[in-house]
Coordinates of C-alpha atoms and ligand atoms in Angstrom, one line a residue:
M1 CA -9.0 16.5 -33.6
Y2 CA -5.6 16.1 -34.2
R3 CA -5.1 14.9 -37.5
A4 CA -4.7 17.8 -39.7
R5 CA -2.4 15.8 -41.3
L6 CA -4.6 12.1 -41.9
G7 CA -7.2 11.9 -44.1
G8 CA -10.3 11.4 -42.2
D9 CA -10.8 9.4 -39.5
L10 CA -9.0 6.8 -37.0
D11 CA -11.2 3.0 -38.5
K12 CA -13.3 2.1 -35.5
A13 CA -12.2 -0.9 -34.9
I14 CA -8.3 0.7 -34.1
L15 CA -9.7 3.7 -32.0
G16 CA -11.3 0.9 -29.9
Y17 CA -7.8 -0.6 -29.8
V18 CA -5.8 2.1 -29.5
S19 CA -8.4 4.4 -27.0
S20 CA -7.0 4.7 -23.7
A21 CA -10.5 6.3 -22.9
A22 CA -12.0 3.9 -20.6
E23 CA -9.1 3.7 -17.9
D24 CA -8.7 7.2 -18.5
A25 CA -11.3 8.4 -16.0
A26 CA -9.4 7.5 -13.0
I27 CA -6.8 10.5 -14.1
A28 CA -9.8 12.6 -15.7
E29 CA -9.8 14.8 -12.3
Y30 CA -6.4 15.1 -12.1
D31 CA -5.9 16.0 -16.4
I32 CA -8.4 19.2 -15.4
L33 CA -6.4 20.7 -12.4
G34 CA -3.4 20.3 -14.6
S35 CA -4.6 21.9 -17.4
Q36 CA -6.4 25.0 -15.1
A37 CA -2.9 25.5 -13.3
H38 CA -1.6 24.8 -16.8
V39 CA -3.6 27.9 -18.0
V40 CA -3.1 29.8 -14.9
M41 CA 0.8 29.8 -15.7
L42 CA 0.3 30.4 -20.0
H43 CA -1.6 33.4 -18.4
E44 CA 0.9 34.6 -16.0
A45 CA 3.6 34.3 -18.4
G46 CA 1.6 36.3 -20.9
I47 CA 1.3 33.7 -23.3
M48 CA -2.5 33.6 -22.8
G49 CA -4.6 37.2 -22.2
R50 CA -7.2 37.1 -19.7
A51 CA -10.2 36.9 -21.5
H52 CA -8.8 33.4 -23.4
A53 CA -8.0 32.4 -20.1
R54 CA -10.8 33.0 -18.4
R55 CA -13.2 31.3 -20.5
V56 CA -11.0 27.7 -20.6
L57 CA -10.4 27.8 -17.3
A58 CA -14.4 28.5 -17.0
A59 CA -15.2 25.3 -19.5
L60 CA -12.4 23.2 -17.4
E61 CA -14.2 23.5 -14.1
G62 CA -17.6 22.8 -15.3
L63 CA -16.4 19.5 -17.4
K64 CA -15.4 18.5 -13.5
G65 CA -18.2 16.7 -12.9
R66 CA -18.7 15.7 -16.6
I67 CA -15.8 14.4 -17.3
V68 CA -16.0 10.8 -16.5
A69 CA -19.4 10.3 -18.4
E70 CA -17.5 11.8 -20.9
L71 CA -15.0 8.9 -21.6
E72 CA -17.7 6.2 -20.5
A73 CA -19.2 7.3 -24.0
A74 CA -16.4 8.2 -25.8
A75 CA -15.2 4.2 -24.1
A76 CA -18.5 2.9 -25.5
G77 CA -18.0 4.7 -28.9
G78 CA -21.1 6.7 -28.7
G79 CA -19.3 10.3 -27.7
S80 CA -15.8 12.0 -28.8
A81 CA -13.6 10.2 -31.0
G82 CA -10.7 11.5 -28.7
E83 CA -8.0 8.6 -28.0
D84 CA -7.8 9.5 -25.0
V85 CA -8.5 11.9 -21.8
H86 CA -7.0 15.0 -23.0
E87 CA -8.0 15.0 -26.5
V88 CA -11.5 14.9 -25.3
V89 CA -11.1 17.3 -22.5
E90 CA -9.5 19.3 -25.5
E91 CA -12.0 19.0 -27.4
L92 CA -15.2 19.3 -25.3
V93 CA -13.4 22.9 -23.9
A94 CA -12.8 24.1 -27.7
R95 CA -16.5 23.3 -28.0
E96 CA -17.1 25.4 -24.7
A97 CA -15.1 28.6 -24.5
G98 CA -14.7 28.6 -28.5
A99 CA -11.8 27.5 -30.8
A100 CA -9.9 31.1 -30.3
A101 CA -9.8 30.4 -26.5
G102 CA -9.9 26.6 -26.1
G103 CA -7.2 26.3 -29.0
R104 CA -4.8 27.7 -27.0
M105 CA -5.3 25.7 -23.8
H106 CA -2.0 23.1 -25.5
T107 CA 0.7 25.9 -26.2
A108 CA 3.9 24.9 -24.7
R109 CA 2.5 21.3 -23.8
S110 CA 2.4 18.2 -25.1
R111 CA 0.2 14.5 -24.3
N112 CA 3.5 12.9 -22.9
D113 CA 3.9 15.2 -20.5
Q114 CA 0.4 15.3 -19.7
V115 CA -0.5 12.0 -19.5
A116 CA 3.1 11.6 -16.9
L117 CA 1.6 14.8 -14.9
D118 CA -2.3 12.6 -14.7
V119 CA -0.6 9.4 -13.4
R120 CA 2.2 11.0 -11.2
M121 CA -0.4 13.0 -9.2
K122 CA -3.1 9.7 -9.4
V123 CA 0.4 7.4 -7.5
R124 CA 0.8 10.7 -5.3
D125 CA -2.8 10.5 -3.5
D126 CA -3.0 7.1 -4.2
I127 CA 0.3 6.7 -2.4
I128 CA -1.3 8.9 0.7
G129 CA -4.8 7.1 1.2
I130 CA -2.6 3.6 0.7
S131 CA -0.3 5.1 3.6
G132 CA -3.2 6.3 6.0
S133 CA -4.8 2.7 5.3
L134 CA -1.4 0.9 6.4
L135 CA -1.0 3.6 9.9
D136 CA -4.5 2.0 10.8
V137 CA -3.4 -1.0 10.2
I138 CA 0.0 -0.9 12.2
G139 CA -3.1 0.9 15.3
A140 CA -4.9 -2.2 15.1
L141 CA -2.3 -4.9 15.5
L142 CA -0.4 -2.7 17.7
D143 CA -3.6 -2.8 19.4
L144 CA -4.2 -6.8 19.8
A145 CA 0.5 -7.0 20.4
E146 CA -0.6 -4.6 23.6
K147 CA -4.1 -6.5 24.6
H148 CA -1.5 -10.3 24.2
A149 CA 1.8 -9.0 26.0
G150 CA 1.4 -11.5 28.4
T151 CA -0.2 -14.3 25.9
A152 CA 1.9 -17.3 25.5
M153 CA 1.1 -19.1 22.2
P154 CA 3.5 -21.2 20.3
L155 CA 6.3 -19.7 17.6
Y156 CA 6.6 -22.0 14.2
T157 CA 9.7 -22.3 12.1
H158 CA 8.8 -25.0 9.0
L159 CA 5.3 -24.6 11.4
Q160 CA 6.7 -27.5 13.4
R161 CA 7.1 -25.7 17.6
A162 CA 10.2 -24.0 17.9
Q163 CA 9.8 -22.3 20.9
P164 CA 7.0 -20.8 23.5
G165 CA 6.4 -17.0 22.2
T166 CA 3.7 -14.6 22.8
F167 CA 1.5 -14.0 20.1
S168 CA 2.2 -10.0 20.7
H169 CA 5.1 -10.9 18.9
Y170 CA 4.0 -12.0 16.4
M171 CA 1.6 -9.4 16.0
L172 CA 4.7 -7.2 16.1
A173 CA 6.6 -8.6 13.8
H174 CA 4.0 -7.8 10.9
A175 CA 3.6 -4.4 12.4
D176 CA 7.6 -4.0 11.7
A177 CA 6.8 -5.4 8.3
L178 CA 4.0 -2.6 7.5
F179 CA 6.2 0.1 8.9
R180 CA 8.8 -0.9 6.4
D181 CA 6.2 -0.3 3.7
L182 CA 5.5 3.2 4.6
E183 CA 8.6 3.4 4.4
R184 CA 9.4 2.1 0.8
L185 CA 6.1 3.6 0.3
D186 CA 7.5 7.2 1.0
G187 CA 10.8 6.7 -0.7
A188 CA 8.0 6.5 -3.7
F189 CA 6.2 9.3 -2.9
E190 CA 9.6 11.8 -2.9
R191 CA 10.7 10.5 -6.5
T192 CA 7.0 10.8 -8.0
N193 CA 6.3 14.4 -6.6
K194 CA 8.2 15.3 -9.2
S195 CA 6.3 17.4 -11.9
P196 CA 7.1 16.8 -15.7
L197 CA 4.7 19.6 -16.7
G198 CA 6.2 21.9 -19.4
A199 CA 8.6 19.4 -20.7
G200 CA 6.9 19.1 -23.9
P201 CA 6.6 16.1 -26.2
V202 CA 10.1 15.4 -25.2
G203 CA 13.0 18.7 -25.8
G204 CA 10.6 21.4 -24.6
T205 CA 9.9 25.0 -25.6
G206 CA 10.7 28.1 -27.2
L207 CA 7.8 29.7 -25.1
P208 CA 8.5 31.5 -22.5
I209 CA 6.5 29.5 -19.5
D210 CA 6.8 28.6 -16.4
R211 CA 7.7 24.9 -15.3
S212 CA 8.2 25.9 -11.2
R213 CA 5.0 28.2 -11.0
T214 CA 2.6 24.5 -12.2
A215 CA 4.5 22.4 -10.1
A216 CA 3.6 24.6 -7.6
L217 CA 0.3 25.3 -8.2
L218 CA -0.3 21.2 -8.3
G219 CA 1.7 20.9 -4.7
F220 CA 4.9 19.1 -6.3
S221 CA 8.2 19.3 -4.6
G222 CA 9.9 20.4 -7.7
L223 CA 10.1 19.2 -11.3
V224 CA 11.2 16.3 -13.1
E225 CA 13.3 18.6 -14.6
N226 CA 14.8 17.2 -18.1
S227 CA 12.6 17.1 -20.5
I228 CA 13.5 13.9 -22.2
D229 CA 13.8 12.0 -18.9
A230 CA 10.1 13.6 -17.7
T231 CA 8.3 12.5 -20.6
S232 CA 10.0 9.1 -20.6
T233 CA 10.2 7.3 -17.3
R234 CA 7.7 5.1 -15.6
D235 CA 10.5 4.0 -12.7
F236 CA 8.1 6.0 -10.9
A237 CA 5.0 3.8 -10.9
A238 CA 7.4 0.9 -11.2
E239 CA 8.3 1.8 -7.7
F240 CA 4.8 2.4 -6.5
A241 CA 3.8 -1.3 -8.6
A242 CA 6.7 -2.4 -6.1
A243 CA 5.8 -0.9 -3.2
A244 CA 2.6 -2.4 -3.4
A245 CA 3.7 -5.6 -4.5
I246 CA 5.8 -6.3 -1.6
L247 CA 3.1 -4.8 0.4
M248 CA 0.9 -7.2 -0.9
T249 CA 3.9 -10.2 -0.4
N250 CA 3.7 -8.9 3.6
L251 CA -0.2 -8.6 4.1
S252 CA -0.9 -12.4 2.3
R253 CA 1.7 -14.1 4.5
M254 CA 0.1 -12.5 7.5
A255 CA -3.4 -13.7 5.9
E256 CA -1.8 -17.3 6.0
D257 CA -1.1 -17.4 9.4
F258 CA -4.8 -16.4 9.8
V259 CA -6.2 -18.9 8.1
I260 CA -3.5 -21.4 9.7
W261 CA -4.4 -20.0 13.5
S262 CA -8.0 -20.8 12.3
S263 CA -8.3 -23.8 11.3
A264 CA -10.1 -26.0 13.7
E265 CA -6.7 -27.9 14.2
F266 CA -4.9 -25.0 15.7
S267 CA -8.3 -23.0 17.0
F268 CA -6.4 -19.7 17.5
L269 CA -8.8 -17.2 16.7
E270 CA -11.7 -16.9 15.6
L271 CA -12.9 -14.4 12.8
S272 CA -15.7 -12.7 12.7
D273 CA -19.0 -13.7 11.0
G274 CA -18.3 -10.2 9.6
A275 CA -15.2 -11.6 8.5
S276 CA -15.9 -15.3 6.9
S277 CA -17.9 -16.7 4.3
P278 CA -20.3 -19.2 4.0
S279 CA -20.4 -22.6 2.2
S280 CA -23.5 -23.0 -0.6
V281 CA -23.1 -26.3 0.9
M282 CA -22.0 -27.4 3.7
P283 CA -23.9 -25.2 6.8
Q284 CA -21.0 -25.5 9.5
K285 CA -18.5 -23.4 7.2
K286 CA -16.8 -20.3 8.0
N287 CA -14.2 -19.5 6.0
P288 CA -11.2 -17.1 5.6
D289 CA -12.4 -16.3 1.9
L290 CA -10.9 -12.5 2.7
L291 CA -7.5 -14.0 3.9
E292 CA -7.7 -16.5 1.0
L293 CA -8.2 -13.4 -2.0
T294 CA -5.1 -11.3 -0.2
R295 CA -2.9 -14.5 -1.1
G296 CA -4.7 -13.9 -4.7
R297 CA -4.4 -10.7 -5.4
A298 CA -0.6 -10.4 -3.2
A299 CA -0.6 -12.7 -6.6
R300 CA -2.1 -10.9 -9.1
T301 CA -0.2 -7.4 -7.7
I302 CA 3.2 -9.4 -8.8
G303 CA 1.9 -9.7 -12.2
D304 CA 1.3 -5.5 -12.1
L305 CA 5.1 -5.1 -11.3
T306 CA 5.7 -7.5 -13.8
A307 CA 3.4 -5.6 -16.3
V308 CA 4.9 -2.6 -15.9
L309 CA 9.1 -3.5 -16.0
A310 CA 8.1 -5.1 -18.7
A311 CA 6.6 -2.5 -20.9
C312 CA 9.4 0.1 -20.0
K313 CA 12.3 -2.4 -20.1
G314 CA 12.8 -2.7 -24.5
L315 CA 11.6 1.0 -24.8
A316 CA 13.3 4.1 -27.2
T317 CA 13.9 6.4 -24.5
G318 CA 11.0 9.0 -25.9
Y319 CA 7.5 8.8 -25.4
G320 CA 5.8 5.0 -27.0
R321 CA 2.4 4.0 -26.6
D322 CA 3.4 1.1 -25.2
L323 CA 3.6 3.8 -21.7
Q324 CA -0.5 4.0 -22.3
D325 CA -0.5 0.5 -21.3
T326 CA 1.2 0.6 -17.9
K327 CA -1.9 2.5 -16.6
P328 CA -3.9 -0.1 -15.7
P329 CA -1.6 -2.7 -14.1
V330 CA -0.5 0.6 -11.8
W331 CA -4.3 1.6 -11.3
S332 CA -4.8 -2.3 -10.3
A333 CA -1.9 -2.7 -8.0
A334 CA -3.2 0.7 -6.5
R335 CA -6.7 -1.1 -5.7
A336 CA -5.7 -4.5 -4.7
A337 CA -3.3 -2.7 -1.7
S338 CA -6.1 -0.4 -0.2
G339 CA -8.9 -3.4 -0.6
A340 CA -6.5 -5.9 0.7
L341 CA -5.9 -2.7 4.1
A342 CA -9.3 -1.6 4.6
A343 CA -10.1 -6.1 4.2
M344 CA -7.4 -6.6 6.7
L345 CA -8.1 -3.8 8.9
S346 CA -12.1 -5.0 9.4
M347 CA -10.4 -8.7 10.2
L348 CA -8.4 -7.6 13.1
R349 CA -10.6 -5.6 14.5
G350 CA -13.1 -8.1 14.8
I351 CA -10.9 -11.6 15.7
T352 CA -11.2 -13.4 18.7
V353 CA -7.9 -14.8 20.2
N354 CA -8.0 -18.3 21.6
G355 CA -5.3 -17.2 24.6
R356 CA -6.1 -21.0 26.4
A357 CA -5.7 -23.1 23.1
M358 CA -2.6 -21.2 22.5
G359 CA -1.4 -21.2 25.7
R360 CA -1.7 -25.1 26.0
A361 CA 0.4 -25.2 22.9
A362 CA 3.1 -22.7 23.9
S363 CA 3.6 -25.5 26.8
G364 CA 4.2 -28.8 24.4
G365 CA 0.3 -29.4 25.0
G366 CA 0.1 -32.0 22.2
G367 CA 3.5 -33.0 21.7
G368 CA 6.0 -31.2 19.7
H369 CA 8.4 -30.4 22.7
I370 CA 8.5 -27.0 22.8
M371 CA 11.0 -26.4 25.9
A372 CA 13.4 -28.5 24.4
L373 CA 16.1 -25.1 23.6
D374 CA 15.1 -23.8 27.0
V375 CA 16.4 -27.3 28.3
A376 CA 20.2 -26.7 26.7
E377 CA 20.3 -23.6 27.9
R378 CA 19.5 -25.0 30.8
L379 CA 22.9 -26.7 30.9
V380 CA 24.8 -24.1 29.4
S381 CA 24.1 -21.9 32.4
G382 CA 25.3 -24.9 34.4
G383 CA 28.7 -24.7 32.7
V384 CA 28.0 -27.0 29.9
P385 CA 28.8 -26.4 26.0
F386 CA 26.3 -25.8 23.6
R387 CA 27.2 -28.4 21.6
A388 CA 26.5 -30.4 24.5
A389 CA 23.8 -29.7 25.3
H390 CA 22.1 -29.5 22.1
G391 CA 22.8 -33.6 22.6
I392 CA 21.6 -33.6 26.3
A393 CA 18.1 -32.2 25.1
G394 CA 17.8 -34.1 22.4
R395 CA 18.2 -37.3 24.2
L396 CA 15.7 -36.4 26.6
V397 CA 13.7 -35.4 23.7
R398 CA 13.8 -39.0 22.6
E399 CA 13.3 -40.3 25.7
A400 CA 10.5 -38.5 26.2
Q401 CA 9.0 -38.9 23.0
D402 CA 9.6 -43.3 23.6
A403 CA 7.7 -43.0 27.2
G404 CA 4.9 -41.2 25.3
M405 CA 5.2 -38.0 27.6
P406 CA 6.1 -34.5 27.9
L407 CA 9.6 -33.5 28.8
G408 CA 8.5 -31.9 32.1
R409 CA 7.5 -35.0 32.8
L410 CA 10.6 -37.5 32.3
D411 CA 11.2 -39.8 35.6
A412 CA 14.8 -39.8 36.9
A413 CA 15.8 -43.0 35.2
R414 CA 15.1 -41.3 32.0
I415 CA 16.9 -38.5 32.5
G416 CA 19.5 -40.2 33.8
R417 CA 20.5 -42.1 30.6
A418 CA 20.1 -38.8 28.9
V419 CA 23.1 -37.5 30.3
A420 CA 25.1 -40.2 31.3
G421 CA 28.3 -40.2 30.3
T422 CA 28.4 -35.9 29.9
G423 CA 29.1 -35.0 33.3
A424 CA 25.9 -33.5 33.2
D425 CA 24.0 -32.9 37.2
A426 CA 21.3 -35.2 36.3
G427 CA 20.1 -34.4 39.9
A428 CA 19.8 -30.3 39.1
L429 CA 18.7 -31.2 35.9
A430 CA 15.2 -33.1 36.8
E431 CA 14.7 -30.4 39.3
A432 CA 15.1 -27.8 36.5
I433 CA 12.9 -29.8 33.8
R434 CA 9.9 -30.3 36.2
G435 CA 10.3 -26.3 36.7
L436 CA 9.2 -26.1 32.8
S437 CA 6.9 -23.6 31.8
A438 CA 6.4 -21.6 28.9
A439 CA 5.4 -18.8 31.2
G440 CA 9.1 -19.1 32.7
S441 CA 10.2 -19.3 30.2
L442 CA 9.2 -16.0 28.8
R443 CA 10.2 -14.2 31.9
G444 CA 13.7 -15.5 31.0
R445 CA 13.4 -14.8 27.7
T446 CA 15.4 -11.4 27.6
S447 CA 17.5 -10.9 24.3
R448 CA 16.3 -7.6 22.6
G449 CA 13.6 -8.7 19.9
S450 CA 12.9 -12.0 21.8
A451 CA 9.4 -13.2 22.4
G452 CA 9.8 -12.1 26.4
F453 CA 6.6 -10.5 27.9
A454 CA 8.7 -7.3 29.2
E455 CA 10.4 -7.2 25.1
Q456 CA 6.8 -7.1 23.8
R457 CA 5.9 -4.0 26.2
R458 CA 8.9 -2.0 25.0
M459 CA 8.3 -3.3 21.3
A460 CA 4.9 -2.6 21.6
G461 CA 5.5 1.1 23.4
E462 CA 8.6 2.1 20.8
R463 CA 6.1 1.3 18.0
R464 CA 2.9 3.1 19.2
A465 CA 5.3 6.2 19.2
S466 CA 6.5 5.9 15.9
L467 CA 3.5 5.4 14.5
A468 CA 1.7 8.7 16.3
E469 CA 4.8 10.3 14.2
R470 CA 3.8 8.9 11.3
R471 CA 0.4 9.9 11.2
E472 CA 1.2 13.4 11.9
S473 CA 4.0 13.6 9.2
A474 CA 1.7 12.2 6.1
E475 CA -1.2 14.9 7.6
I476 CA 1.8 17.5 6.9
R477 CA 2.6 15.8 3.4
R478 CA -1.3 15.8 2.7
R479 CA -1.9 19.0 4.3
G480 CA 0.9 20.6 1.5
I481 CA -1.0 18.9 -1.4
D482 CA -4.3 20.5 -0.5
E483 CA -3.3 24.0 0.4
A484 CA -1.3 23.9 -3.2
L485 CA -4.5 22.7 -4.6
D486 CA -6.2 25.5 -2.8
G487 CA -4.1 27.7 -4.2
L488 CA -4.2 26.7 -7.4
A489 CA -8.5 26.8 -6.9
D490 CA -7.4 30.4 -5.9
A491 CA -5.5 31.5 -8.7
V492 CA -8.2 30.1 -11.2
N493 CA -11.2 32.2 -9.2
G494 CA -8.8 35.4 -9.4
I495 CA -8.7 35.1 -13.3
A496 CA -11.7 33.5 -13.9
G497 CA -13.9 35.6 -11.6
P498 CA -15.1 34.4 -8.1
P499 CA -16.6 31.5 -6.9
G500 CA -20.2 31.9 -8.4
A501 CA -19.8 34.1 -11.5
A502 CA -18.8 32.5 -14.8
T503 CA -16.5 29.6 -14.0
G504 CA -13.9 28.7 -11.3
R505 CA -16.0 28.1 -8.4
R506 CA -14.8 25.0 -6.5
K507 CA -16.1 24.5 -3.0
R508 CA -13.2 24.9 0.1
R509 CA -13.1 22.6 2.5
P510 CA -15.8 23.2 5.0
A511 CA -13.6 24.2 8.2
G512 CA -13.0 21.6 10.5
K513 CA -13.4 18.2 7.9
A514 CA -10.3 16.2 7.4
P515 CA -8.2 16.8 5.0
G516 CA -7.9 14.7 2.0
R517 CA -11.0 14.2 1.9
R518 CA -12.0 17.1 0.4
R519 CA -10.8 16.2 -2.7
S520 CA -13.0 13.3 -4.5
I521 CA -11.2 11.9 -6.9
P522 CA -13.8 9.5 -9.5
V523 CA -12.3 6.1 -9.0
R524 CA -13.3 4.7 -12.0
E525 CA -10.9 2.1 -12.6
D526 CA -10.5 -0.3 -15.8
Ligands
LIG601 N1 -3.3 8.3 -24.0 C1 -1.5 7.8 -23.9 C2 -1.5 7.3 -23.1 O1 -1.9 7.2 -21.9 C3 -1.3 9.7 -23.7 C4 0.3 10.0 -24.3 C5 -0.3 10.7 -26.3 N2 1.0 10.7 -26.5 C6 0.9 10.3 -27.7 N3 2.1 10.9 -28.6 N4 0.3 9.6 -28.5 O2 0.3 7.4 -22.3

């Protein structure tokens, strides 16, 4: 419908190539909301009369339930010949409302500000959804941490036993990483939640529009002011993809821990049957496919981030169609993050922790001499310089290794050999060594943030409190947008008539229903 200057239609093969109709299903509802806000503003600003506005708003409302099917038809080459959701919507509105009214909808805007708006609205909702899931996963990690604050297990570096620790400590470490993911998404949200609408193709308009009004109607906290910047940048999308890629990397690392710990060799954990996949041939298998796919999806998400950045880095400022291709990787990053979080939550809630196997390993069962640093620290407490203590403990480990026994069972002769010439008190050391235990080590481990039992309780308690605070602020943020969109619905109804009249009907959220679930955005992705 934009081809007046061009003779004839776009070549069919080229239409299929340049069209974004298929991926635009994910932003179709945002496109309609954005158009409604724009028309409300045009009317309020005296640019569009009530009769025209009413017809257009009615047509837009009526399109909500159909637009995805229309885009599917367009993508399949059987429906509208529009190149994207913006053109398809405008065409359908003009058909419904008549050219005299429908032909006014695109006054003082461009697809360039429109698509930037739609993507911002989708990313904004994706961030809200992913943040909610992140809070749930953090909650599940805290549940495990609280339950296992006293469950000893080895801590590893280089995947070799390092020090006695607690399972809780690992869960809290992953929770802290996810808290930072939440903060990154918060930052991305602040910068995404600005309206580009009204920037026009690149340089704005001479018509008396009110950009702040559309921004407020759509729940944005302000404007992407500069019209060149508003239409050109996708840095907010890159930032979201980066936050998703980092989040996926964190989840992937956690997944790898669970893969290792659930192996028969470790037997620290067992996934529930509902979280495990079978083998087509080996009847005994209980495979952690969800964890492996979390690693796989992390790889893909890193690719999504790369795709967005690579598309943007060489573009001349001002809209270029390359920007269209930043959408699918952003959708993909969102899908990966929300899918992984849902799967990990279910996995965490069903996990069985084998505290016995962990405890045995934490006490040096099966080798590893995990108490060596504790021995050195006992010597340091007795006045031996750390480097000398490190040497003595190292020799003790060698003696134990040669004798094929755990450190705690070394006899006096071997201990005497290890300390010979150092001036350390062999008798006292022998007694200390015999008293070694993982539990004792963890009772005495008091440094801030350490594996010690008391630290587990303190850290879990503090995280529990900040989880509650974060839930509250996420709720306030979500409610702010919901209320703005309810206001938009009221403004639409104010112009187009009450719900049930020709138009503008918009289901209000039933009282008591959780906000955020009200709007169901069609998630039909590439
Ligand atoms: N389909 C386009 C996209 O996704 C919309 C903007 C088109 N603008 C243009 N000037 N051709 O980016």
